[in-house]
Amino acid sequence: MFYLFEQPERVFELTLEHIRLVGISVLAATLIGVPVGILCTRIRWLESPILNLSGILYTIPSLAFFAILIPYTGLGASTATIALTLYSLLAIIRNTIAGIDDVPRATLDAARGMGMTGRQRLFLVELPLAIPVIFAGIRVATMAAIGIAVIAAVIGAGGLGRLIFDGLRTLDADQVLAGAIMATVLALVGDWALKRLGDALRRDAGAAAEGR
Amino acid sequence: MSPLWAGVSLITLEHVSKNFDSPSGSVRAVEDVSFEVDAGALHVLIGPSGSGKTTTMRMINRLETISEGTITINGRDVRDLDVVELRRAIGYVIQQGGLFPHFTVADNVAVVPRLLGWPRARRRQRAEELLALVGLPPKQFADRFPRQLSGGQQQRVGVARALAADPPIILMDEPFGAVDPITRKQLQRELRRIQAEVQKTIVFVTHDIGEAFLLGDRIVLMAEGRIVQNGTPADLLRNPASPFVTEFIGEDRSLRALQHTYLAELAGSRPDGVPDDVPILAGTLSIPQAGQELARHDRSNREGFLVSDVSGRPSGYLTYQQLATVLGESIAPAETMTSAEAAPDPEAAHVLPV
């Protein structure tokens, strides 16, 4: 009766597609967003224009965003990936800046006074201490991307949105439900997994040492 | 020992000034400050908040740029040295330790050795050595994280960290300002013990006059960016350069405690060869009263004064240095940083008027 059990291979395949779409986008956004965030803490006047720009990008409705991109990048997964990456930037850049700004002044002053170079301060002190906050940003971005990626099925990007839109077209409520359930499960599992990963990184960094 | 300066480490400040740019124009934070710190001596910079004491210290390792004047270490202008190398060759201790929360205690202590590229085993050994020196058994503390330590223990780690690469010079910026009074007194005594052992050239910033008297070989009292007086603790008591000095010393509300300490309790027996023209004070005088009394005498070129016993015989003797040490020892450290910087208690002011 449930589409989920009737077509497990298709559901599994589309779930993987969804994960790939979200994973690549968030990874790309992290690789761009963290360095951009660091840059904003070094060249302070960049912060407000960059946050404004990524804020504006974030408010564009996803369908409109796809429509803007299609003339340049066509239908399919690459357009969806670009849009999802740009959506994810805001949370990651903002949290990178916040994480680095949160490092106590006294700690930074000590690092300077000990004779750390700028690069050593960044890699030995600022980034390790900012990791929990940066990771929280990545989590938020991932959750949002899992939702938005559903809509990306409209432009042929695949993923769990296929189940929902195919189901809507064929009035197959079971199929719609299967897509919705899987997207929700994916979000919950993804959130849990990222939280675990974040805690592990944090423990490496010693910041969660209190309970040990 | 740092390759930058082996052996003696004399710090000289010559006509040093510092301007800060602010939206409303340039602000003069330090104005024409000159003094020397002898090798192996502990020099206290003290003054009310905004007096420029911290800025002055921070110019030595170039955490602040020098606007005018020159700072030299063993004759070398600090501006001619590589800033990173300079800082690694100078120990640095700040309030609350400024420890790296994500490093273990041992890694915190060994930060500068790590930056200098020491091998891991040697770093570890050095860290354990220093933890033992500051009274933290390495077995128990080396692998903990700073937040598992009390404030006082963190301060000890901060001191150990400054000593790690064996720099001949150490700068301390209100290092004990954020711990409770009892722990602070304990840390001050420990620092004295460690300093007797390691003989570093130390510049120590504080706003706590008791701390200054207890620790300082010399005290530089600053106000509004200028030096008001530069002298030994005894000099400050004996020959205050201006009413401000006396007022600043007397401002400490805890000096009131000394109203119940009497000269007779402190005086030692009169040594031979004390000239007869030194002041004679009654043993029943409290320390603040003694201050008032001494203000009426010519105190220059005298090491101490005689103290008379109940029968009026001048059988006791007290040096100004001893009096200063007593002040340093018995002044309870100001409860917290903020209350010390708060407006002085009018009752407590002027207990040692000129």
Coordinates of C-alpha atoms in Angstrom, one line a residue:
Chain A
M1 CA 0.0 0.0 0.0
F2 CA 2.8 2.5 0.8
Y3 CA 4.8 3.6 -2.2
L4 CA 7.8 3.5 0.2
F5 CA 7.5 -0.2 0.4
E6 CA 6.4 -0.9 -3.1
Q7 CA 9.3 1.0 -4.8
P8 CA 12.1 0.9 -2.3
E9 CA 14.9 1.0 -5.0
R10 CA 13.5 4.2 -6.5
V11 CA 13.0 5.8 -3.1
F12 CA 16.6 4.9 -2.1
E13 CA 18.0 6.1 -5.4
L14 CA 16.2 9.5 -5.2
T15 CA 17.3 9.8 -1.5
L16 CA 20.9 9.4 -2.6
E17 CA 20.4 11.9 -5.3
H18 CA 19.0 14.3 -2.7
I19 CA 21.9 13.8 -0.4
R20 CA 24.4 14.3 -3.2
L21 CA 22.7 17.5 -4.2
V22 CA 22.6 18.9 -0.7
G23 CA 26.0 17.6 0.2
I24 CA 27.8 19.1 -2.8
S25 CA 26.0 22.4 -2.3
V26 CA 26.8 22.7 1.4
L27 CA 30.3 21.6 0.9
A28 CA 30.9 24.2 -1.8
A29 CA 29.2 26.8 0.3
T30 CA 31.5 25.9 3.2
L31 CA 34.6 26.0 1.0
I32 CA 33.6 29.5 -0.2
G33 CA 31.9 30.8 3.0
V34 CA 34.5 30.0 5.6
P35 CA 37.3 31.8 3.8
V36 CA 35.0 34.7 2.9
G37 CA 33.9 34.9 6.5
I38 CA 37.6 35.0 7.6
L39 CA 38.3 37.7 5.1
C40 CA 35.5 39.7 6.6
T41 CA 37.1 39.6 10.0
R42 CA 40.4 40.7 8.5
I43 CA 39.0 43.5 6.2
R44 CA 36.2 44.8 8.3
W45 CA 34.5 47.0 5.8
L46 CA 33.8 44.0 3.7
E47 CA 31.5 42.5 6.3
S48 CA 28.4 44.5 5.8
P49 CA 28.3 44.5 1.9
I50 CA 29.0 40.7 1.9
L51 CA 26.4 39.9 4.5
N52 CA 23.9 42.1 2.8
L53 CA 24.5 40.5 -0.5
S54 CA 24.2 37.0 0.9
G55 CA 21.2 38.1 2.8
I56 CA 19.5 39.3 -0.4
L57 CA 20.3 36.1 -2.2
Y58 CA 18.7 34.2 0.7
T59 CA 15.4 36.1 0.4
I60 CA 15.0 35.3 -3.3
P61 CA 12.2 32.6 -3.6
S62 CA 13.8 29.4 -4.8
L63 CA 11.6 29.1 -8.0
A64 CA 12.5 32.6 -9.0
F65 CA 16.1 31.9 -8.3
F66 CA 16.0 28.8 -10.6
A67 CA 14.2 30.8 -13.3
I68 CA 17.0 33.5 -13.2
L69 CA 19.7 30.8 -13.5
I70 CA 18.2 28.6 -16.2
P71 CA 19.1 30.9 -19.1
Y72 CA 22.8 30.6 -18.1
T73 CA 23.1 27.1 -16.7
G74 CA 20.2 25.3 -18.1
L75 CA 17.9 22.8 -16.5
G76 CA 19.2 20.1 -14.2
A77 CA 21.3 19.5 -11.1
S78 CA 24.0 22.1 -11.8
T79 CA 21.5 25.0 -11.7
A80 CA 20.1 23.5 -8.5
T81 CA 23.6 23.1 -7.0
I82 CA 24.5 26.7 -7.7
A83 CA 21.3 28.0 -6.2
L84 CA 21.6 25.8 -3.1
T85 CA 25.2 26.9 -2.7
L86 CA 24.3 30.5 -2.8
Y87 CA 21.5 30.0 -0.3
S88 CA 23.8 28.2 2.1
L89 CA 26.4 31.0 2.0
L90 CA 24.6 33.4 4.4
A91 CA 24.4 31.0 7.4
I92 CA 28.0 29.9 6.9
I93 CA 29.6 33.3 6.3
R94 CA 27.6 34.8 9.2
N95 CA 28.5 32.1 11.6
T96 CA 32.2 32.1 10.6
I97 CA 32.4 35.8 11.4
A98 CA 30.4 35.4 14.6
G99 CA 32.6 32.4 15.7
I100 CA 35.8 34.3 15.1
D101 CA 34.5 37.5 16.7
D102 CA 33.5 35.5 19.8
V103 CA 37.1 34.5 20.6
P104 CA 37.8 36.3 23.8
R105 CA 39.9 39.4 23.5
A106 CA 42.2 38.3 26.3
T107 CA 42.9 35.0 24.4
L108 CA 43.8 36.9 21.2
D109 CA 45.9 39.4 23.2
A110 CA 47.8 36.5 24.8
A111 CA 48.3 35.0 21.3
R112 CA 49.7 38.2 20.0
G113 CA 51.8 38.8 23.1
M114 CA 53.3 35.2 22.9
G115 CA 54.5 36.1 19.4
M116 CA 52.1 34.2 17.2
T117 CA 52.0 35.4 13.6
G118 CA 48.7 36.3 12.0
R119 CA 48.5 32.9 10.4
Q120 CA 49.3 31.1 13.6
R121 CA 46.6 33.1 15.5
L122 CA 44.1 32.0 12.8
F123 CA 44.9 28.4 12.7
L124 CA 46.0 27.7 16.3
V125 CA 43.5 29.9 18.1
E126 CA 40.7 31.6 16.2
L127 CA 39.5 28.8 13.9
P128 CA 39.7 26.0 16.5
L129 CA 37.7 28.2 18.9
A130 CA 35.2 29.2 16.2
I131 CA 34.5 25.7 15.0
P132 CA 31.4 25.0 17.1
V133 CA 29.8 28.2 15.8
I134 CA 30.8 27.6 12.2
F135 CA 29.5 24.1 12.5
A136 CA 26.2 25.4 13.8
G137 CA 26.0 27.5 10.6
I138 CA 26.7 24.5 8.4
R139 CA 23.9 22.6 10.2
V140 CA 21.4 25.4 9.6
A141 CA 22.4 25.6 6.0
T142 CA 22.1 21.9 5.5
M143 CA 18.6 21.8 7.0
A144 CA 17.5 24.6 4.7
A145 CA 19.1 23.0 1.7
I146 CA 17.3 19.7 2.3
G147 CA 14.0 21.5 2.1
I148 CA 14.8 23.7 -0.9
A149 CA 16.3 20.8 -2.8
V150 CA 12.8 19.3 -2.9
I151 CA 11.7 22.1 -5.1
A152 CA 14.7 21.7 -7.3
A153 CA 13.0 18.6 -8.8
V154 CA 10.9 21.0 -10.8
I155 CA 13.9 22.0 -12.9
G156 CA 15.0 18.4 -13.3
A157 CA 17.5 18.2 -10.6
G158 CA 16.2 14.9 -9.3
G159 CA 16.0 14.0 -5.6
L160 CA 13.1 13.4 -3.3
G161 CA 11.1 16.3 -4.9
R162 CA 10.6 13.9 -7.9
L163 CA 8.3 11.7 -5.7
I164 CA 6.3 14.7 -4.6
F165 CA 5.9 16.4 -8.0
D166 CA 5.3 13.1 -9.8
G167 CA 2.8 12.1 -7.1
L168 CA 1.0 15.5 -7.4
R169 CA 0.8 15.1 -11.2
T170 CA -0.6 11.6 -11.1
L171 CA -2.7 12.2 -8.0
D172 CA -0.7 9.5 -6.2
A173 CA -1.0 10.6 -2.6
D174 CA 1.1 7.7 -1.4
Q175 CA 4.0 8.8 -3.6
V176 CA 3.8 12.4 -2.3
L177 CA 3.7 11.1 1.2
A178 CA 6.8 8.9 0.6
G179 CA 8.7 11.9 -0.7
A180 CA 7.6 14.1 2.3
I181 CA 8.4 11.4 4.8
M182 CA 11.8 10.7 3.3
A183 CA 12.7 14.4 3.2
T184 CA 11.7 14.8 6.8
V185 CA 13.7 11.7 7.9
L186 CA 16.7 13.0 5.9
A187 CA 16.5 16.3 7.7
L188 CA 16.3 14.7 11.1
V189 CA 19.0 12.2 10.5
G190 CA 21.2 14.8 8.8
D191 CA 20.8 17.2 11.8
W192 CA 21.6 14.4 14.2
A193 CA 24.7 13.3 12.2
L194 CA 26.0 16.8 11.9
K195 CA 25.5 17.5 15.5
R196 CA 27.5 14.3 16.4
L197 CA 30.2 15.3 13.9
G198 CA 30.3 18.8 15.4
D199 CA 30.6 17.5 18.9
A200 CA 33.4 15.2 17.9
L201 CA 35.3 18.1 16.3
R202 CA 34.7 20.2 19.3
R203 CA 36.0 17.5 21.6
D204 CA 39.2 17.3 19.5
A205 CA 39.5 21.0 20.0
G206 CA 39.2 20.5 23.7
A207 CA 36.4 23.0 24.1
A208 CA 34.0 20.3 25.4
A209 CA 36.6 19.0 27.9
E210 CA 34.6 20.1 30.9
G211 CA 32.7 16.9 31.2
R212 CA 35.7 14.6 30.9
Chain B
M1 CA 67.8 31.8 26.7
S2 CA 66.5 33.9 23.9
P3 CA 69.0 34.5 21.2
L4 CA 67.8 38.1 21.1
W5 CA 69.5 39.1 24.3
A6 CA 71.6 36.9 26.5
G7 CA 72.5 37.9 30.0
V8 CA 71.6 41.3 31.3
S9 CA 68.3 42.7 30.2
L10 CA 68.0 46.4 30.9
I11 CA 64.9 48.0 29.6
T12 CA 65.1 51.8 28.9
L13 CA 62.2 54.1 28.0
E14 CA 63.2 57.5 26.8
H15 CA 60.7 60.2 26.3
V16 CA 58.0 57.7 25.3
S17 CA 54.6 59.1 24.3
K18 CA 51.6 57.4 22.8
N19 CA 48.7 58.9 20.9
F20 CA 45.5 57.0 20.2
D21 CA 43.3 58.1 17.3
S22 CA 39.7 58.5 18.3
P23 CA 36.8 59.9 16.4
S24 CA 37.1 63.2 18.3
G25 CA 40.8 63.5 17.4
S26 CA 44.0 62.2 18.8
V27 CA 44.2 61.3 22.5
R28 CA 47.4 61.4 24.4
A29 CA 47.6 58.3 26.5
V30 CA 51.2 58.4 27.5
E31 CA 53.2 61.6 27.8
D32 CA 56.9 61.8 27.8
V33 CA 57.6 58.8 30.0
S34 CA 61.2 57.9 30.8
F35 CA 62.5 55.2 33.2
E36 CA 64.9 52.3 33.4
V37 CA 64.2 48.8 34.5
D38 CA 67.3 47.2 36.0
A39 CA 68.2 43.6 35.0
G40 CA 66.7 41.2 37.5
A41 CA 64.5 43.8 39.1
L42 CA 60.7 43.9 39.4
H43 CA 59.4 47.2 38.4
V44 CA 55.8 48.0 39.2
L45 CA 53.7 50.4 37.1
I46 CA 50.8 51.6 39.1
G47 CA 48.2 54.3 38.8
P48 CA 44.5 54.9 38.5
S49 CA 42.6 53.6 35.5
G50 CA 43.4 55.7 32.4
S51 CA 46.9 56.6 33.7
G52 CA 48.6 55.0 30.8
K53 CA 50.4 52.3 32.8
T54 CA 49.2 49.4 30.7
T55 CA 49.8 51.2 27.4
T56 CA 53.3 52.0 28.6
M57 CA 54.0 48.3 29.3
R58 CA 52.4 47.2 26.0
M59 CA 54.8 49.4 24.0
I60 CA 57.7 47.4 25.3
N61 CA 56.7 44.3 23.3
R62 CA 55.1 46.4 20.7
L63 CA 51.5 45.4 21.3
E64 CA 51.0 49.1 21.0
T65 CA 53.0 51.2 18.6
I66 CA 55.3 53.9 20.0
S67 CA 54.2 57.3 18.9
E68 CA 57.3 59.2 20.1
G69 CA 60.5 58.4 22.0
T70 CA 62.5 55.2 22.2
I71 CA 62.4 51.9 24.0
T72 CA 65.5 49.9 24.1
I73 CA 66.4 46.5 25.5
N74 CA 70.1 46.0 26.2
G75 CA 70.6 49.0 24.0
R76 CA 68.7 47.7 21.0
D77 CA 65.7 49.7 19.8
V78 CA 62.7 47.4 20.0
R79 CA 61.5 48.9 16.7
D80 CA 64.5 47.5 15.0
L81 CA 63.7 44.0 16.0
D82 CA 61.3 41.6 14.3
V83 CA 58.1 42.0 16.2
V84 CA 57.3 38.3 16.4
E85 CA 60.8 37.4 17.5
L86 CA 60.7 40.3 20.0
R87 CA 57.5 39.0 21.6
R88 CA 58.7 35.4 21.8
A89 CA 61.7 36.6 23.7
I90 CA 59.6 38.4 26.3
G91 CA 57.3 36.5 28.6
Y92 CA 53.7 37.9 28.8
V93 CA 51.1 37.4 31.5
I94 CA 47.7 38.9 31.5
Q95 CA 44.7 39.0 33.7
Q96 CA 42.8 35.7 34.0
G97 CA 45.8 34.1 32.4
G98 CA 44.4 34.5 28.9
L99 CA 44.9 30.8 28.5
F100 CA 43.9 29.1 25.3
P101 CA 40.8 27.2 26.3
H102 CA 41.3 24.5 23.7
F103 CA 44.8 23.6 24.8
T104 CA 45.7 21.4 27.7
V105 CA 47.6 23.0 30.6
A106 CA 50.8 21.5 29.4
D107 CA 50.2 22.7 25.8
N108 CA 49.4 26.2 27.1
V109 CA 52.6 26.3 29.0
A110 CA 54.6 25.2 26.0
V111 CA 53.1 27.6 23.5
V112 CA 56.2 29.7 22.9
P113 CA 58.5 26.7 22.8
R114 CA 56.1 25.3 20.2
L115 CA 56.3 28.5 18.2
L116 CA 60.1 28.3 18.4
G117 CA 60.0 24.8 17.0
W118 CA 61.1 22.8 20.0
P119 CA 60.6 19.0 19.7
R120 CA 57.5 17.6 21.4
A121 CA 59.3 15.7 24.1
R122 CA 61.4 18.7 25.2
R123 CA 58.3 20.8 25.2
R124 CA 56.5 18.4 27.5
Q125 CA 59.5 18.1 29.8
R126 CA 59.8 21.9 30.1
A127 CA 56.0 22.3 30.8
E128 CA 56.2 19.7 33.6
E129 CA 59.2 21.4 35.1
L130 CA 57.4 24.8 35.1
L131 CA 54.2 23.4 36.4
A132 CA 56.1 22.0 39.4
L133 CA 57.8 25.4 39.8
V134 CA 54.5 27.2 40.1
G135 CA 53.1 24.7 42.5
L136 CA 50.9 22.6 40.2
P137 CA 51.9 18.9 40.3
P138 CA 52.3 18.0 36.6
K139 CA 50.8 14.5 37.1
Q140 CA 47.6 16.1 38.3
F141 CA 47.4 19.2 36.1
A142 CA 49.3 18.8 32.8
D143 CA 46.5 17.2 30.9
R144 CA 43.6 19.2 32.2
F145 CA 42.0 22.0 30.3
P146 CA 42.0 25.6 31.6
R147 CA 38.3 25.6 32.5
Q148 CA 38.8 22.7 34.8
L149 CA 41.1 24.9 36.9
S150 CA 40.3 27.5 39.5
G151 CA 41.1 31.2 38.8
G152 CA 44.2 31.0 40.9
Q153 CA 45.4 27.8 39.3
Q154 CA 44.9 29.4 35.8
Q155 CA 47.0 32.4 36.9
R156 CA 49.8 30.0 37.9
V157 CA 49.6 28.4 34.5
G158 CA 49.8 31.9 33.0
V159 CA 53.0 32.6 35.0
A160 CA 54.5 29.2 34.0
R161 CA 53.7 29.9 30.3
A162 CA 55.5 33.2 30.5
L163 CA 58.6 31.5 31.8
A164 CA 58.5 28.6 29.3
A165 CA 61.1 29.7 26.8
D166 CA 63.2 31.2 29.6
P167 CA 62.9 34.8 28.5
P168 CA 65.0 37.2 30.5
I169 CA 62.1 39.7 30.5
I170 CA 58.5 39.2 31.6
L171 CA 55.7 41.7 31.3
M172 CA 52.7 41.2 33.6
D173 CA 49.5 43.1 33.0
E174 CA 47.4 43.0 36.2
P175 CA 48.1 39.3 36.4
F176 CA 46.3 38.7 39.7
G177 CA 43.5 41.3 39.2
A178 CA 40.7 38.8 38.8
V179 CA 41.2 36.4 41.6
D180 CA 39.8 36.5 45.2
P181 CA 41.9 38.5 47.8
I182 CA 43.2 35.4 49.6
T183 CA 44.3 33.7 46.5
R184 CA 45.8 36.9 45.3
K185 CA 47.9 37.3 48.4
Q186 CA 49.1 33.8 48.0
L187 CA 50.0 34.3 44.3
Q188 CA 51.9 37.4 45.2
R189 CA 54.0 35.5 47.7
E190 CA 54.6 32.7 45.2
L191 CA 55.7 35.2 42.6
R192 CA 58.2 36.6 45.1
R193 CA 59.5 33.1 45.7
I194 CA 59.7 32.3 42.0
Q195 CA 61.3 35.7 41.2
A196 CA 64.0 35.0 43.9
E197 CA 64.7 31.8 42.1
V198 CA 64.6 32.9 38.4
Q199 CA 65.7 36.5 38.7
K200 CA 63.8 37.9 35.7
T201 CA 63.5 41.5 34.7
I202 CA 59.8 42.1 35.3
V203 CA 57.5 44.9 34.4
F204 CA 54.4 44.5 36.5
V205 CA 51.2 46.6 36.0
T206 CA 48.7 46.8 38.8
H207 CA 46.3 49.2 40.4
D208 CA 46.7 47.6 43.8
I209 CA 49.0 49.6 46.0
G210 CA 49.4 46.7 48.4
E211 CA 50.6 44.5 45.6
A212 CA 53.0 47.2 44.5
F213 CA 54.5 47.6 48.0
L214 CA 54.8 43.8 48.4
L215 CA 56.4 43.0 45.0
G216 CA 58.1 46.1 43.6
D217 CA 61.8 46.7 43.8
R218 CA 60.8 50.0 42.3
I219 CA 57.4 51.6 41.8
V220 CA 56.5 54.0 38.9
L221 CA 53.4 55.8 39.9
M222 CA 51.5 57.2 36.9
A223 CA 48.6 59.6 36.4
E224 CA 47.1 61.0 33.3
G225 CA 49.8 59.5 31.1
R226 CA 52.7 60.9 33.1
I227 CA 55.1 59.6 35.7
V228 CA 54.3 61.2 39.1
Q229 CA 57.0 59.4 40.9
N230 CA 59.6 56.7 40.3
G231 CA 61.2 55.2 43.3
T232 CA 61.5 52.4 45.8
P233 CA 58.4 51.6 47.9
A234 CA 60.2 53.3 50.8
D235 CA 60.8 56.4 48.7
L236 CA 57.1 56.7 48.0
L237 CA 56.3 56.7 51.7
R238 CA 59.2 58.8 52.8
N239 CA 59.5 61.4 50.1
P240 CA 56.3 61.5 48.2
A241 CA 56.8 63.7 45.1
S242 CA 53.4 65.3 45.4
P243 CA 50.2 65.2 47.4
F244 CA 48.9 62.9 44.7
V245 CA 51.3 60.2 45.8
T246 CA 50.2 60.2 49.4
E247 CA 46.7 60.5 48.4
F248 CA 47.0 57.5 46.0
I249 CA 48.6 55.4 48.7
G250 CA 46.1 56.5 51.3
E251 CA 43.1 56.0 49.0
D252 CA 43.1 52.3 49.7
R253 CA 40.2 51.7 52.0
S254 CA 41.8 48.7 53.4
L255 CA 44.4 50.9 54.9
R256 CA 41.9 51.4 57.7
A257 CA 42.9 48.0 59.0
L258 CA 46.3 49.4 59.7
Q259 CA 44.7 51.8 62.3
H260 CA 44.9 48.8 64.6
T261 CA 48.6 48.1 64.0
Y262 CA 50.9 49.9 66.3
L263 CA 54.5 50.8 65.8
A264 CA 55.6 48.9 69.0
E265 CA 54.5 45.7 67.4
L266 CA 56.6 46.3 64.4
A267 CA 59.8 47.8 65.7
G268 CA 62.9 45.8 66.1
S269 CA 65.5 46.6 68.8
R270 CA 67.6 49.7 68.2
P271 CA 70.7 48.9 66.3
D272 CA 74.1 50.5 67.1
G273 CA 75.0 53.6 65.3
V274 CA 71.6 55.0 64.8
P275 CA 72.1 58.8 64.9
D276 CA 70.2 60.7 67.6
D277 CA 68.6 63.2 65.2
V278 CA 66.3 60.7 63.6
P279 CA 62.6 61.1 64.4
I280 CA 61.4 59.4 67.6
L281 CA 57.8 58.1 67.5
A282 CA 55.7 56.7 70.3
G283 CA 55.2 53.0 70.1
T284 CA 51.5 53.5 70.7
L285 CA 51.0 55.3 67.4
S286 CA 49.0 53.4 64.8
I287 CA 50.5 53.2 61.3
P288 CA 48.3 56.0 59.9
Q289 CA 49.2 58.2 62.9
A290 CA 52.8 57.4 62.3
G291 CA 52.4 58.6 58.8
Q292 CA 51.0 61.9 60.0
E293 CA 53.7 62.2 62.6
L294 CA 56.5 61.5 60.1
A295 CA 55.2 64.1 57.7
R296 CA 56.2 66.7 60.3
H297 CA 59.8 65.5 60.3
D298 CA 62.5 65.9 57.8
R299 CA 62.6 62.5 56.3
S300 CA 65.2 62.8 53.7
N301 CA 68.4 60.9 53.9
R302 CA 67.2 58.8 56.8
E303 CA 66.7 55.0 56.6
G304 CA 64.3 54.8 59.5
F305 CA 63.1 56.2 62.8
L306 CA 63.2 55.3 66.5
V307 CA 60.2 54.0 68.3
S308 CA 59.8 54.6 72.0
D309 CA 58.5 52.1 74.5
V310 CA 55.9 52.5 77.2
S311 CA 58.4 54.2 79.5
G312 CA 59.3 56.6 76.7
R313 CA 62.8 55.2 76.0
P314 CA 63.6 55.2 72.3
S315 CA 64.6 51.5 72.3
G316 CA 63.0 50.4 69.1
Y317 CA 63.8 51.0 65.5
L318 CA 61.9 50.7 62.2
T319 CA 63.2 51.4 58.7
Y320 CA 61.0 53.0 56.1
Q321 CA 61.6 49.9 54.0
Q322 CA 60.1 47.7 56.8
L323 CA 57.2 50.1 57.1
A324 CA 56.6 49.8 53.3
T325 CA 56.8 46.0 53.5
V326 CA 54.3 46.0 56.3
L327 CA 52.0 48.1 54.2
G328 CA 52.3 45.8 51.3
E329 CA 51.8 42.7 53.5
S330 CA 48.8 43.9 55.5
I331 CA 46.9 45.9 53.0
A332 CA 44.2 43.5 52.0
P333 CA 44.1 43.5 48.3
A334 CA 41.2 45.5 46.9
E335 CA 38.2 43.2 46.8
T336 CA 37.8 43.3 43.1
M337 CA 39.2 45.2 40.2
T338 CA 36.1 47.3 39.9
S339 CA 35.8 48.3 43.5
A340 CA 39.4 49.2 43.6
E341 CA 38.8 51.6 40.7
A342 CA 35.6 53.0 42.2
A343 CA 35.6 56.3 43.9
P344 CA 37.6 56.2 47.1
D345 CA 35.9 56.0 50.4
P346 CA 36.1 59.6 51.8
E347 CA 36.7 58.2 55.3
A348 CA 39.7 56.2 54.2
A349 CA 41.3 58.9 52.2
H350 CA 44.1 61.0 53.7
V351 CA 45.0 58.5 56.3
L352 CA 48.6 59.2 55.4
P353 CA 48.5 63.0 54.7
V354 CA 51.6 64.9 54.0

